[in-house]
Structures are given as structure tokens and as C-alpha cells.
Coordinates of C-alpha atoms and ligand atoms in Angstrom, one line a residue:
X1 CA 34.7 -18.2 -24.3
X2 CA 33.1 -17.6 -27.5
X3 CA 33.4 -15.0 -29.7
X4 CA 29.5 -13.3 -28.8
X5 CA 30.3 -13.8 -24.8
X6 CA 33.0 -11.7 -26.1
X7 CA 31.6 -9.2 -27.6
X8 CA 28.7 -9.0 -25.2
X9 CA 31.6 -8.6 -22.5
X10 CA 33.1 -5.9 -24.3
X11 CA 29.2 -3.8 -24.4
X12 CA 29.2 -4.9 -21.1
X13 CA 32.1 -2.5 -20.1
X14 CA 31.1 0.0 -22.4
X15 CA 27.9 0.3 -21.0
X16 CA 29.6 0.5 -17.8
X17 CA 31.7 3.0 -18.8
X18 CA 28.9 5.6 -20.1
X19 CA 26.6 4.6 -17.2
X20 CA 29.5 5.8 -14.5
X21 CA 30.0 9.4 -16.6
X22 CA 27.0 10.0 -16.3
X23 CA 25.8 9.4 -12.8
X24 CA 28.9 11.1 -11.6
X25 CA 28.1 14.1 -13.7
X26 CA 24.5 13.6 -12.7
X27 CA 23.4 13.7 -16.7
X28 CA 19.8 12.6 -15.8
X29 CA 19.0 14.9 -13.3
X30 CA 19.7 17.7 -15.7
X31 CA 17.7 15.9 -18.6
X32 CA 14.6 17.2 -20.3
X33 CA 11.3 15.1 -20.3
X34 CA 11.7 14.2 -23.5
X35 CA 15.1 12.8 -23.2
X36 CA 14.0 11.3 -20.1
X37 CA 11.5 9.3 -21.9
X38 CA 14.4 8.3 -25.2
X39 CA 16.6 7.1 -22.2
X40 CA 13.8 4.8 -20.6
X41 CA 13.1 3.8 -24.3
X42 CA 16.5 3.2 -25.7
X43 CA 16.3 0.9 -21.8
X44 CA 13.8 -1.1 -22.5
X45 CA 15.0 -2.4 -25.6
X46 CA 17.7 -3.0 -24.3
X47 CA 16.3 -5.1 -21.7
X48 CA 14.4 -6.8 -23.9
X49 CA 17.5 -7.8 -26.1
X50 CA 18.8 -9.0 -22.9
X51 CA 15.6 -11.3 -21.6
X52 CA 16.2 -12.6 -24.8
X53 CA 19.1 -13.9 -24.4
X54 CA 18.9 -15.2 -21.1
X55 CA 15.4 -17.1 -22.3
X56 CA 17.6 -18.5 -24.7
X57 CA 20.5 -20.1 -22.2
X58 CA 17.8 -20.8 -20.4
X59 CA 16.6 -23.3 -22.2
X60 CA 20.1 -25.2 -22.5
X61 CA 20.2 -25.1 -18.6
X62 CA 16.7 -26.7 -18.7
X63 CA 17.7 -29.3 -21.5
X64 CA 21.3 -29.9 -19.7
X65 CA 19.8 -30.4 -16.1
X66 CA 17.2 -33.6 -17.3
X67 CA 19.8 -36.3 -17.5
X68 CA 21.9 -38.5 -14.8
X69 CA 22.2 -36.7 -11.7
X70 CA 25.9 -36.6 -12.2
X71 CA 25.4 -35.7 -15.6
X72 CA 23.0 -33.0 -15.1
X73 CA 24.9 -28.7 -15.5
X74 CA 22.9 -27.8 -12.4
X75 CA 24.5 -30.9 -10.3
X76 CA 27.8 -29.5 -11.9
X77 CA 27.1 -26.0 -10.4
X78 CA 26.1 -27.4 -7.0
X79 CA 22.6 -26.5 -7.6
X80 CA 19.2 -28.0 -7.4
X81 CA 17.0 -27.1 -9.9
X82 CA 17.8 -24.8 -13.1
X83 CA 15.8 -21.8 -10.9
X84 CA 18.6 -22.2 -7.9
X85 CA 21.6 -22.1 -10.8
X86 CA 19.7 -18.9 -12.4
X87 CA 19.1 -17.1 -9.2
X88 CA 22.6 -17.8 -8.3
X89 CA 24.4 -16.3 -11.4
X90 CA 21.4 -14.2 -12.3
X91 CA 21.6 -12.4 -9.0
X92 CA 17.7 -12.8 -9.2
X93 CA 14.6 -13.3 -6.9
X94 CA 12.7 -16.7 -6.9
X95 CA 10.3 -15.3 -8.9
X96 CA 12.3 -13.8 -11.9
X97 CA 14.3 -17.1 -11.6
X98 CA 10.9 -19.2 -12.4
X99 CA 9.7 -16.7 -15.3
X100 CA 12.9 -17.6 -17.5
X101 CA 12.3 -21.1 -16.9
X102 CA 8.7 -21.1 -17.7
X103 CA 9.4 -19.1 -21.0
X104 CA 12.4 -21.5 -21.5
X105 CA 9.5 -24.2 -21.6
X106 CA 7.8 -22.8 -24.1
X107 CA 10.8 -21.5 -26.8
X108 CA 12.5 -24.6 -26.5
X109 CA 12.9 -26.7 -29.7
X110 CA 13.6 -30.2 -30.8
X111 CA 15.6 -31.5 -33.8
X112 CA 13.6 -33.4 -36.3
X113 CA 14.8 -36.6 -37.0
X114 CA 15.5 -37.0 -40.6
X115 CA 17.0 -33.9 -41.5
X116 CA 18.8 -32.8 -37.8
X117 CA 17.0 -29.3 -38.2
X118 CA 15.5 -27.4 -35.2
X119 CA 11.6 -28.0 -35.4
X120 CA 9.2 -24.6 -34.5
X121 CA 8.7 -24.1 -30.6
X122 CA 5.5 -24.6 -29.0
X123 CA 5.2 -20.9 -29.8
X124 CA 7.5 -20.2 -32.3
X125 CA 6.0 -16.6 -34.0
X126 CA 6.2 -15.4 -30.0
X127 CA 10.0 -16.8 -29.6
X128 CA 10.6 -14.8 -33.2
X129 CA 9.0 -11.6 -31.7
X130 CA 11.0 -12.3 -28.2
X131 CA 14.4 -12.6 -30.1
X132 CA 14.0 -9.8 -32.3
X133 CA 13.3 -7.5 -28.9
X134 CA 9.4 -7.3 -30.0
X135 CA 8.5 -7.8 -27.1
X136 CA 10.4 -8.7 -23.6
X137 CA 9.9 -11.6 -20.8
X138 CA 7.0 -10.4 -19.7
X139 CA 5.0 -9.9 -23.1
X140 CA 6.0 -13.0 -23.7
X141 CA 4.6 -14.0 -20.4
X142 CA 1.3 -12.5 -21.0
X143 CA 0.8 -13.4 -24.2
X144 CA 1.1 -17.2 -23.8
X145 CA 0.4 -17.8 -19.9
X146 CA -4.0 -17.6 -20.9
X147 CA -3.5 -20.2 -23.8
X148 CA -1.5 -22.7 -21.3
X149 CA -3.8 -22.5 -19.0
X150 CA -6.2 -24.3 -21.1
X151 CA -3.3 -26.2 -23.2
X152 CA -5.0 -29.5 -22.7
X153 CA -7.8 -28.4 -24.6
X154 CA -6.3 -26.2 -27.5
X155 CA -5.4 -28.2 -30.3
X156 CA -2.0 -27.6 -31.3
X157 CA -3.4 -26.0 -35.1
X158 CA -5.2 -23.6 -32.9
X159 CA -2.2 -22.9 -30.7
X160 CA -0.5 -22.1 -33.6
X161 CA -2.7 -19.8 -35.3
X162 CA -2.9 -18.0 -31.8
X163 CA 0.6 -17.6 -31.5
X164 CA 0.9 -16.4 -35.0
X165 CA -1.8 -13.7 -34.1
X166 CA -0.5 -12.7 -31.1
X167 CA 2.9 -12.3 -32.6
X168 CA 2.0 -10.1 -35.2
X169 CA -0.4 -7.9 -32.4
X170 CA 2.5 -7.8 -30.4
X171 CA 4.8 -6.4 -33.9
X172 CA 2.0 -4.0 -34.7
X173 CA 1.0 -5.6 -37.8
X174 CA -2.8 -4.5 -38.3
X175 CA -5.0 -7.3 -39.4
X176 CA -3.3 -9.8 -37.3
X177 CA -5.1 -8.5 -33.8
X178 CA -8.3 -8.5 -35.4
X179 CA -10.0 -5.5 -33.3
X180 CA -8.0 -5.7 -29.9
X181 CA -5.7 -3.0 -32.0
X182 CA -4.3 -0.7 -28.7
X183 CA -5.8 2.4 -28.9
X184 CA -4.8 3.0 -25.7
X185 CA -1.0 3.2 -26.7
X186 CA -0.7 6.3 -24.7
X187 CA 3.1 7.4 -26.5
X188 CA 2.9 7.2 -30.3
X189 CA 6.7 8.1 -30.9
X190 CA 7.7 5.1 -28.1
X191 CA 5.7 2.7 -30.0
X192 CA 6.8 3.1 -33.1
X193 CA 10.5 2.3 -32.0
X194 CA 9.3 -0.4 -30.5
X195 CA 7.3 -1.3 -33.6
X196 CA 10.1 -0.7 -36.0
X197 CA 11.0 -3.8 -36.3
X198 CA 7.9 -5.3 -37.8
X199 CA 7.2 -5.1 -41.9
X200 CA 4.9 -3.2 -43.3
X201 CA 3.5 0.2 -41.2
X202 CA 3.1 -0.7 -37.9
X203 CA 0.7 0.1 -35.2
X204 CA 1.6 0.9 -31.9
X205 CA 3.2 -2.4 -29.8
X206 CA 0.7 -3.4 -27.6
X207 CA 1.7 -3.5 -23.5
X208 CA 1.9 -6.8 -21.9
X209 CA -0.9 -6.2 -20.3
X210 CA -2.4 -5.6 -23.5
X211 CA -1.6 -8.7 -25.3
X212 CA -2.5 -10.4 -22.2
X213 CA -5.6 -9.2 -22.9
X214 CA -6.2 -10.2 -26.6
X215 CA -4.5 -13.7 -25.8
X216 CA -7.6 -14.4 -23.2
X217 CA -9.5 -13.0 -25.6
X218 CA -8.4 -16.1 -28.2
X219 CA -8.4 -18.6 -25.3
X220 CA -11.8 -17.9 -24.2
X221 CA -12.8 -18.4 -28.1
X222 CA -10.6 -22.0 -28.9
X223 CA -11.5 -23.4 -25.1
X224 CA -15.3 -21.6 -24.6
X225 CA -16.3 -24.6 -22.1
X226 CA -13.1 -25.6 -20.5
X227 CA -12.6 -23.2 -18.2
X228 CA -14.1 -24.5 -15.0
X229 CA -16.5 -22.2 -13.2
X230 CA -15.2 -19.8 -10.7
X231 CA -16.9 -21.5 -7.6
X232 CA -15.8 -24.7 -8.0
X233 CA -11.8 -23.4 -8.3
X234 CA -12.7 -21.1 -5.3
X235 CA -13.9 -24.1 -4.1
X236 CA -10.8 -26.4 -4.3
X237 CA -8.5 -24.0 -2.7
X238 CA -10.4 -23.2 0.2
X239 CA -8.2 -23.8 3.8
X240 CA -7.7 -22.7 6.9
X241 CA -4.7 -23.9 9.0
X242 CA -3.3 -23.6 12.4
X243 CA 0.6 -22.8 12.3
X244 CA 3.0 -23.6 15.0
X245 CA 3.2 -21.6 18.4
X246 CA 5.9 -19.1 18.4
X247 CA 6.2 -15.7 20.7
X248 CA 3.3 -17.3 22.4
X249 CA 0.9 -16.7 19.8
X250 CA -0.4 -19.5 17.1
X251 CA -1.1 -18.2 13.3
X252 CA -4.3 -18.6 11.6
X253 CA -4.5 -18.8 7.6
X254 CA -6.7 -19.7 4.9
X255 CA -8.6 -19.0 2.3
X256 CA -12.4 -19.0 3.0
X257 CA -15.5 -19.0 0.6
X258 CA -17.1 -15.9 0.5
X259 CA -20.3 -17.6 2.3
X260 CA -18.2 -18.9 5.1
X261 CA -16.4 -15.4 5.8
X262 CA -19.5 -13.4 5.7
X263 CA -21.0 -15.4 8.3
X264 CA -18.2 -14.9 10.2
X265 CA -18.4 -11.1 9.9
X266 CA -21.6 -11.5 11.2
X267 CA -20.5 -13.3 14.0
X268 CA -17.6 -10.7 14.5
X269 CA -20.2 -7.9 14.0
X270 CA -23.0 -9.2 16.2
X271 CA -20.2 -8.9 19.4
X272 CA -18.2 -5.9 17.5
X273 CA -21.1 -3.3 16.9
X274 CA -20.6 -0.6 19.5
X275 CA -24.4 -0.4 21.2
X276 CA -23.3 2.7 23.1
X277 CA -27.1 4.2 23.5
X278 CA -27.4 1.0 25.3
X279 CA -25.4 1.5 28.0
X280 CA -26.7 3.1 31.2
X281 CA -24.5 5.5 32.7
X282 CA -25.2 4.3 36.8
X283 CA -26.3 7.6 39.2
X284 CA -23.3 9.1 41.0
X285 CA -20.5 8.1 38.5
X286 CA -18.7 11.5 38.2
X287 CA -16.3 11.6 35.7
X288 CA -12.3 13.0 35.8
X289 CA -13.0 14.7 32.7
X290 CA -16.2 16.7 33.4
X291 CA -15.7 19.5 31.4
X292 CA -16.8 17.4 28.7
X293 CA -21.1 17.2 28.0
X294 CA -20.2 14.4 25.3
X295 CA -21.8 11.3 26.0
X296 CA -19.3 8.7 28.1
X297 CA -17.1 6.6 25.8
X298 CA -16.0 3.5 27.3
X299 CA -12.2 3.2 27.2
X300 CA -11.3 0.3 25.2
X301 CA -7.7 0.4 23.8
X302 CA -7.8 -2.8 22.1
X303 CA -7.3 -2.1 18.0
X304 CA -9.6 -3.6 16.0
X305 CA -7.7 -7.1 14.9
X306 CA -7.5 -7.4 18.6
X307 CA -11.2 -7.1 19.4
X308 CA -12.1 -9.4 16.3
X309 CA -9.7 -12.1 18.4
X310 CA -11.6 -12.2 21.1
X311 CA -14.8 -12.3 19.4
X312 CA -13.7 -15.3 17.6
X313 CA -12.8 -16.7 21.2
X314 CA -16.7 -15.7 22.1
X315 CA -17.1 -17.9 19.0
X316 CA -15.5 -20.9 19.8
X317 CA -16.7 -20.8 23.5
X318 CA -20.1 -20.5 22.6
X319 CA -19.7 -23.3 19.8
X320 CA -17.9 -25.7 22.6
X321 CA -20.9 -25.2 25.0
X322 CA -23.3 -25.1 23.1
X323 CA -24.3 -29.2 23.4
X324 CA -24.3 -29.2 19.3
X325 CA -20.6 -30.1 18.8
X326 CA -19.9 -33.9 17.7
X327 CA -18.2 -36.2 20.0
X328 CA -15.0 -36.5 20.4
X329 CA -14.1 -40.2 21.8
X330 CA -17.6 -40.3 23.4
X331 CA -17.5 -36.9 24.8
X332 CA -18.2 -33.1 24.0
X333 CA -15.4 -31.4 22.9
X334 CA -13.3 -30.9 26.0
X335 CA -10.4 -28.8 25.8
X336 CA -8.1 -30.6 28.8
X337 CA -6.4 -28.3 30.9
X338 CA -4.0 -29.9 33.0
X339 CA -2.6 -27.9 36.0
X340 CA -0.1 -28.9 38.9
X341 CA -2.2 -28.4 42.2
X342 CA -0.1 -26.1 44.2
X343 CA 0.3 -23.9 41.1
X344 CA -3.6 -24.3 41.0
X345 CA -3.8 -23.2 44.8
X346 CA -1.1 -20.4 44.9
X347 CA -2.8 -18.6 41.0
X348 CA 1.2 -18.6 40.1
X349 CA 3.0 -21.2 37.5
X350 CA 1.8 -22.9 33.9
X351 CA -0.7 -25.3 32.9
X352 CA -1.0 -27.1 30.2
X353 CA -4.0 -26.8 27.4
X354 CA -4.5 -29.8 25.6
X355 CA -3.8 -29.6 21.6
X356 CA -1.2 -27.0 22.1
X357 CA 2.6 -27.2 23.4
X358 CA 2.4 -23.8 24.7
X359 CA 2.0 -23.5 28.8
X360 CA -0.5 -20.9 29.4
X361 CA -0.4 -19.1 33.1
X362 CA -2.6 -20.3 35.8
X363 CA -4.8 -17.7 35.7
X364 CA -6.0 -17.8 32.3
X365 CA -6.5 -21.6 32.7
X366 CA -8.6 -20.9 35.3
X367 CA -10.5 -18.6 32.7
X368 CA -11.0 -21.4 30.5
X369 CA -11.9 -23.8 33.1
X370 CA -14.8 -21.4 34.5
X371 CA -16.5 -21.8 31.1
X372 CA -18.4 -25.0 30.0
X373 CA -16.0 -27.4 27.9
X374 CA -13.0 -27.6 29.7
X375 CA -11.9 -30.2 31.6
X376 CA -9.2 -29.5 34.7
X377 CA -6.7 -32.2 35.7
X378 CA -4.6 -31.5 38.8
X379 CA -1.6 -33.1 39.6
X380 CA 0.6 -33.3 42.2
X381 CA 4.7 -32.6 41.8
X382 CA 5.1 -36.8 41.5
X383 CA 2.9 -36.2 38.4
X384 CA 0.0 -38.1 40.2
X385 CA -3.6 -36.8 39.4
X386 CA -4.9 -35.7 42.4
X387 CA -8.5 -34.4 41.2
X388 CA -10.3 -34.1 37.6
X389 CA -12.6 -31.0 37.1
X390 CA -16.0 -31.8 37.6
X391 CA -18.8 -30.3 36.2
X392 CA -19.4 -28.8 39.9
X393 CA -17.0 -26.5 39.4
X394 CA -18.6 -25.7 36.1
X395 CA -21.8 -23.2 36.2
X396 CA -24.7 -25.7 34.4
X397 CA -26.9 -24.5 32.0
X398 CA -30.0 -23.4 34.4
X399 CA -27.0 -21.3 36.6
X400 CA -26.0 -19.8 33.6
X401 CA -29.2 -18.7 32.4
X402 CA -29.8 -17.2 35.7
X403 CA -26.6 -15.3 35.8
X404 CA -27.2 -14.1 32.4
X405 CA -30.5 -12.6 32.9
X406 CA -29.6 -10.7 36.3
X407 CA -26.7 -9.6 34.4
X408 CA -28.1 -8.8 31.0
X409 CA -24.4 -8.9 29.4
X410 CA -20.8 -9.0 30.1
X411 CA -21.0 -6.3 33.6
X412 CA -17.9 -3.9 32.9
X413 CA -19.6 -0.7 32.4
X414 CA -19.5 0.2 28.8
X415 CA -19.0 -3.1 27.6
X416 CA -21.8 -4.0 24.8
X417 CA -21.1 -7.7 24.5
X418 CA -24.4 -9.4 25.0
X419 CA -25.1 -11.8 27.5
X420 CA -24.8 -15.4 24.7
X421 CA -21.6 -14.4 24.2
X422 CA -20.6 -13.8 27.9
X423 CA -18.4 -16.7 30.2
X424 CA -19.5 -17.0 33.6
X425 CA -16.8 -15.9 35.9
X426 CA -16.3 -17.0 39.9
X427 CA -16.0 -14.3 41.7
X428 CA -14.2 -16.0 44.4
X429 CA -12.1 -17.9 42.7
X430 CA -13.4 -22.1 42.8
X431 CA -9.9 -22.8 43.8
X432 CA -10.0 -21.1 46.8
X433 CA -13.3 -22.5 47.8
X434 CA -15.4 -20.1 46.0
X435 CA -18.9 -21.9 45.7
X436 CA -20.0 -22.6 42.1
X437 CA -23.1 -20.8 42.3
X438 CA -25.4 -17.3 41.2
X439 CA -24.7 -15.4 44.3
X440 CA -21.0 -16.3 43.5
X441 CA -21.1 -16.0 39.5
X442 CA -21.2 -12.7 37.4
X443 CA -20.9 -12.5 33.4
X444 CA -18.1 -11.3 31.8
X445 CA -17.3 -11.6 28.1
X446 CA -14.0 -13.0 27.2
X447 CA -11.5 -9.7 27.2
X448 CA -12.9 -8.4 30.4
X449 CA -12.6 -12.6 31.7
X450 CA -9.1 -12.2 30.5
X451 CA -7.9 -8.9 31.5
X452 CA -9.9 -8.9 34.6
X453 CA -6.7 -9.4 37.0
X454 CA -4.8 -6.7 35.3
X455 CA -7.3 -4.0 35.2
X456 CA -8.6 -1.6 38.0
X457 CA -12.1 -3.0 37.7
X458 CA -13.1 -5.0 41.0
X459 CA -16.0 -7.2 41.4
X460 CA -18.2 -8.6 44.6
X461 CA -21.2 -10.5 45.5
X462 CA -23.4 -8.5 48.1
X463 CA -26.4 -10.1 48.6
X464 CA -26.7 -12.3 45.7
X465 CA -26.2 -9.3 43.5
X466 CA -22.5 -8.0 42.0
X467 CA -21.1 -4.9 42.3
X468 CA -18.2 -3.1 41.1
X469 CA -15.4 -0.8 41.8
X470 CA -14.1 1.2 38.8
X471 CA -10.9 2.6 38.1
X472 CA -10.4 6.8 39.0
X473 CA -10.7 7.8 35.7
X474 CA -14.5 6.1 36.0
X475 CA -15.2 7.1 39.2
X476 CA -13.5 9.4 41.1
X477 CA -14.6 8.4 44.6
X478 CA -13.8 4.8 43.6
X479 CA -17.3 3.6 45.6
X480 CA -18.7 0.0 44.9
X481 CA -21.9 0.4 42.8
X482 CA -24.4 -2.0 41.6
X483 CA -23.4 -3.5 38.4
X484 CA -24.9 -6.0 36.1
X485 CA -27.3 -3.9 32.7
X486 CA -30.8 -5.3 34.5
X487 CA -30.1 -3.7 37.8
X488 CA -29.1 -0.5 36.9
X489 CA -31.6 -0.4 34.2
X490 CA -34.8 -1.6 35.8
X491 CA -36.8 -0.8 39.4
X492 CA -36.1 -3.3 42.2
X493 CA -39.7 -4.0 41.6
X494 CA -39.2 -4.7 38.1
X495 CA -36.2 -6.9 38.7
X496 CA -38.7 -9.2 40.9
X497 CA -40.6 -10.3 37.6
Ligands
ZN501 ZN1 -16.8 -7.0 28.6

């Protein structure tokens, strides 16, 4: 141990010392605002003396770690990279961990040749500042992170002269900011401690985010051309990935261009948009709560991220039927559902959807197979296939049409998805020998298609034309009305055109 790890050891415990009087005694608590603001002060500097420092050893760690393997300090202390060995002793986050090492970086020096003397760092006014407690690890930060950003096209005279201004805006030295002087300085008496240290009568020391400011300010001047436009940056770091399945769900990230996400919105609005004035309220529905005139909200529970997930199902549905996808291995886009048959027949066990590992139950893949794009493969329990979906058990085009038109949109009452964005649903179910056809087809959009076993609402064919049972809270005499938006809105005669 030397004699300043010493020494620092000994402020250490001093420090300590004062530090436990006074939260026993609770000495802040009973502290005016002024004192309060001395003792944040007299803090700062004191952490700035410190980042100092630890920039400093930082940039031994970084010089001592580039050698042999076996040779390197962080391979000594069982660590990776100098970040790991300074989040490890540091007790630090990742984040503070990289900071030193990036400022380490940029105060680090060389010996000259001839004479063995340290060489100035890449910005060595900044590390001057930094180690007379000027400015702390984030001024630092701020000050040099514009100018490295465009470092291959600063030459290093103009670097210099950039650090030597920013230095002396960040000491408070008037003339050196040119006129990004901080009028803004919002404490006079704080700044001038913090100032004191500079020659001369100093202004008030800029904030980081201050000298952040006036160091893009010099960048923009020495690299006016460099900095490539916004768009095509945006542009570059545009994605959108599928994670892995866990708790049954899949996670969807990215990053997309603003043009891409608004017509998405769109998308998401043209199914979201509640078109309540639209909805008929059918004669004879009485309602549990009568003693309210207010016009009948549809329950829908579903919070908003949730409806916007089944939109974006609408979405892809509509996308994978619509006959404009590219082939995949001389075929539509087929999503391959693969189902054993008795798990098929009975509506209880897993299938299988192709491009995921997840097994989804029965009944949703019988959701998925009802709508265009889906292929079914059933297998018996030796694993042999015993019958391929065919498009007869899919509802063509012309059906569809049809259905869509008697029904005008998805048929829950209250439901406002339009009929494009509705699946076509059997209403005895195909694998029970339910006939793929209109008198046995109704539309649905996707959460109804997907909740429909779970919620009160019932649907049947009577004459060619569905009808539905609603729950109690709907109807209280629970009766099977007419259902579909074209019957209940026009005359029979109407209907006939
Ligand atoms: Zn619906």
C-alpha cells in the first residue's frame, strides 16, 4: 500500500465517522435550506474528486488488461473485461462500470519516445479540468461524447482547440465559451465554489447538460456534413423480432419507421374505433340494468394492449388470405396445424402450429383451421397421417362473401369489427360433421372466434340464418334472437335484394 491509499483510507474512516454522528443524531433533518444546499455542494465536489480518481485507475486497468491473457490484471482478478473487475470492486451497475472505461479511453496517455515523458491525452485540457474536480464523470461525459461521435472526421488540431474551449467553459473562464456562457446557472453561490478553481473571475460552471450542449454546438461547426441524416440512421436500426415462447406467450420487439407504425395504427384503428351509433340494439332485448336510459355499452373487458393483439391477429389473417402473399415452397403461406385425430374428434388435447414449439389446445386450432390459410394434418396415435385439411373444410371465397354480407360484421351484439376483418366460423363444428357451408357459417372476428367456447354467447343456424342466445346480463329471458347487423337492421324485403 502506498502512502495516498493510505491516506485516502484514513479520509475514508473519517468520513465515516462524521457521516454515522450525524445520521444517528439525525443532523440533516434538522438542517436549514441553506445548509442543505452547502452539504449537497461540499458532496459533489467531493464526488467529483473521487470520479477522478477512479478515471484515473481506470485507465491502468484498461492499459494492464490488453496483453497475454495470463498476463492481463483482469485475468488476475478472475474477470473478463476491465467493466466486470470495476463492477466487482466498484460495487457498480453495468452502466457506471462502462462510463469509467469510456472516460479512461479518452484521459489515457502515452510516453513519448525520446524523452520517456507522458504525451497530452486525446483530451487533455478536459482530463486537467476532470482532475482538478472542475467537472465530474459525467461533465466529462457530456463534453466529449458529441465530438467522438464524429472523431473520424475532426482533425486532431480541431479536437484540440475544442477541448481547450470546452475546458475553459467548463472552469468558467469567459471568452473561452464564446456565447454558450450559462445564464441559466440557476445558484450563483454554488457555482462559484465550483468555479473557484479556475484563474481569473470565473463565471458560473456550466451543467453537464450544458457543456453537452456547447460541445454539439462545436461538433456541428468542425463536422457540418458528417453527420448522416436522421432517416437513414432510423433507417439502419429498424427491426422487429419474434422472441422465444415462454408462459405460453411469444414476445414481439422492434424498432419500426415511423411510416411503417402509423400504418399500423391505422390498421389497429380501423378494427379499434368503437362505432357504437352503429350498433342496432335488436326489439325485445331488456336489460338487467334498466334503470339506466344511457345508451347500451357492450361489455368488453379486454384492456386496450389486449384488443390491439387481436387486431393485429385480424391483420395477419386477413394478410394470409388475402391471395397477395408470396409463395412459400410453391404454396400460399400455410400455417400447418397438425392435430392427433381423436384429440380432433373429442375437442380435448394439443396440436401442434407449425413455426412455433408451443402446443396450442384443440379448440383454438380448430379456430385457425376454420379461416383460409391453414392447413390441418391428422394423425393417428402411431403417428400415421390419417387426413390433410382440404380446402372443403375451408369456406372459399364466394362462401365467404356470402356470409359476410348476410352478416354485415363479426355477429356478437355490440361488436364493431367490420365484416374484412371477420373469420368465418362453423357453427357445427366440421369435425363433427358440420357441413362447410352459409346455412352452417356465421362471422365472427377473432376475439369473439376465440372466446366463443368460454362465453355465454350461443349461436345457431335456423333456416339458413343465425341466431343467438345472450348472456342474462344481455337478455334477461335468455330467448334466441336473430343475429347477424343486415338482419336486424334491414326489412325481410330489403334483405331479398
Ligand atoms: Zn366480435
Amino acid at each position: 500500500m502506498n502512502s495516498v491509499v493510505e491516506q485516502l483510507e484514513r479520509l475514508e474512516a473519517e468520513i465515516a465517522s462524521v457521516l454515522a454522528g450525524a445520521f444517528a443524531a439525525e443532523v440533516v433533518a434538522g438542517m436549514p435550506d441553506a445548509e442543505v444546499m452547502v452539504l449537497l455542494e461540499v458532496t459533489g465536489r467531493l464526488q467529483r474528486r473521487i470520479e477522478a480518481v477512479q478515471v484515473e485507475a481506470t485507465v491502468q486497468v484498461r492499459e494492464r488488461s490488453e496483453g497475454l491473457r495470463g498476463e492481463r490484471m483482469t485475468s488476475a482478478y478472475g474477470c473478463d473485461r476491465p467493466a466486470d473487475l470495476l463492477r466487482m470492486v466498484l460495487h457498480t451497475d453495468r452502466a457506471g462500470a462502462h462510463r469509467l472505461v469510456a472516460a479512461a479511453g479518452l484521459t489515457a496517455r502515452v510516453r513519448g519516445i525520446t524523452d520517456g515523458e507522458f504525451l497530452p491525452a486525446r483530451y487533455d485540457a478536459l482530463r486537467r479540468a476532470l482532475n482538478d474536480g472542475v467537472i465530474g464523470l459525467a461533465g466529462f461525459l457530456a463534453a466529449t461524447d458529441p465530438l467522438e461521435r464524429s472523431r473520424k472526421r475532426i482533425l486532431d488540431e480541431a479536437r484540440v482547440e475544442a477541448d481547450r474551449q470546452l475546458a475553459a467553459f467548463a472552469r468558467g473562464i469567459a471568452g473561452g465559451a464564446g456565447d454558450g456562457g450559462g445564464e441559466d446557472v440557476e445558484d450563483a453561490g454554488m457555482a462559484d465554489a465550483a468555479g473557484a478553481a479556475a484563474a481569473g473571475h470565473p463565471a458560473p460552471a456550466p451543467t453537464p447538460d450544458e457543456l453537452g450542449q456547447f460541445a454539439r454546438v462545436l461538433a456541428a461547426y468542425l463536422d457540418p456534413d458528417g453527420a448522416e441524416p436522421k432517416d437513414e440512421l432510423a433507417s439502419r436500426g429498424r427491426s422487429l423480432r419474434l422472441g422465444r415462447e415462454r408462459d405460453g406467450r411469444v414476445s414481439l420487439r422492434g424498432e419500426l419507421l415511423p411510416e411503417v407504425a402509423a400504418q399500423l395504427n391505422r390498421l389497429l384503428d380501423s378494427l379499434l374505433s368503437p362505432r357504437v351509433g352503429e350498433v342496432p340494439v335488436p326489439d325485445g332485448v331488456h336489460f338487467i340494468d334498466s334503470q339506466h336510459d344511457e345508451a347500451w355499452m357492450p361489455v368488453d373487458d379486454r384492456t386496450r394492449p389486449q384488443k390491439q393483439h387481436d387486431a393485429f391477429a385480424a391483420i395477419l389473417m386477413t394478410a394470409a388470405r388475402s391471395g397477395e402473399m408470396p409463395d412459400v415452397g410453391g404454396a400460399p403461406p400455410t400455417l400447418v396445424v397438425t392435430v392427433s385425430a381423436s384429440a380432433y374428434a373429442t375437442g380435448e388435447g394439443w396440436a401442434h402450429v407449425d413455426g412455433t414449439d408451443v402446443l396450442v389446445p384443440v379448440r383454438v386450432a380448430a379456430q385457425t383451421a376454420c379461416a383460409g390459410g391453414v392447413q390441418r394434418v391428422l394423425f393417428d396415435e402411431r403417428g400415421r397421417i390419417v387426413s390433410i385439411g382440404t380446402s372443403a373444410r375451408i369456406f372459399n371465397a364466394l362462401q365467404r362473401r356470402a356470409i359476410l354480407t348476410r352478416d354485415g360484421g363479426c355477429i356478437i351484439p355490440g361488436c364493431t369489427v367490420p365484416a374484412t376483418w371477420c373469420e368465418i366460423h362453423h357453427v357445427r363444428d366440421a369435425a363433427r360433421g358440420g357441413p362447410t357451408h352459409t346455412d352452417n357459417g356465421v362471422a365472427l372476428c377473432w376475439h369473439h372466434h376465440r372466446t366463443l367456447h368460454l362465453s355465454e354467447w350461443q349461436i345457431r343456424m335456423r333456416h339458413g340464418v343465425p341466431e343467438i342466445r345472450g348472456p342474462a346480463w344481455w337478455d334477461r329471458e335468455r330467448r334466441w334472437r336473430p343475429a347477424g347487423r343486415q338482419v336486424l337492421r334491414s326489412s325481410p324485403a330489403a334483405s331479398c335484394g
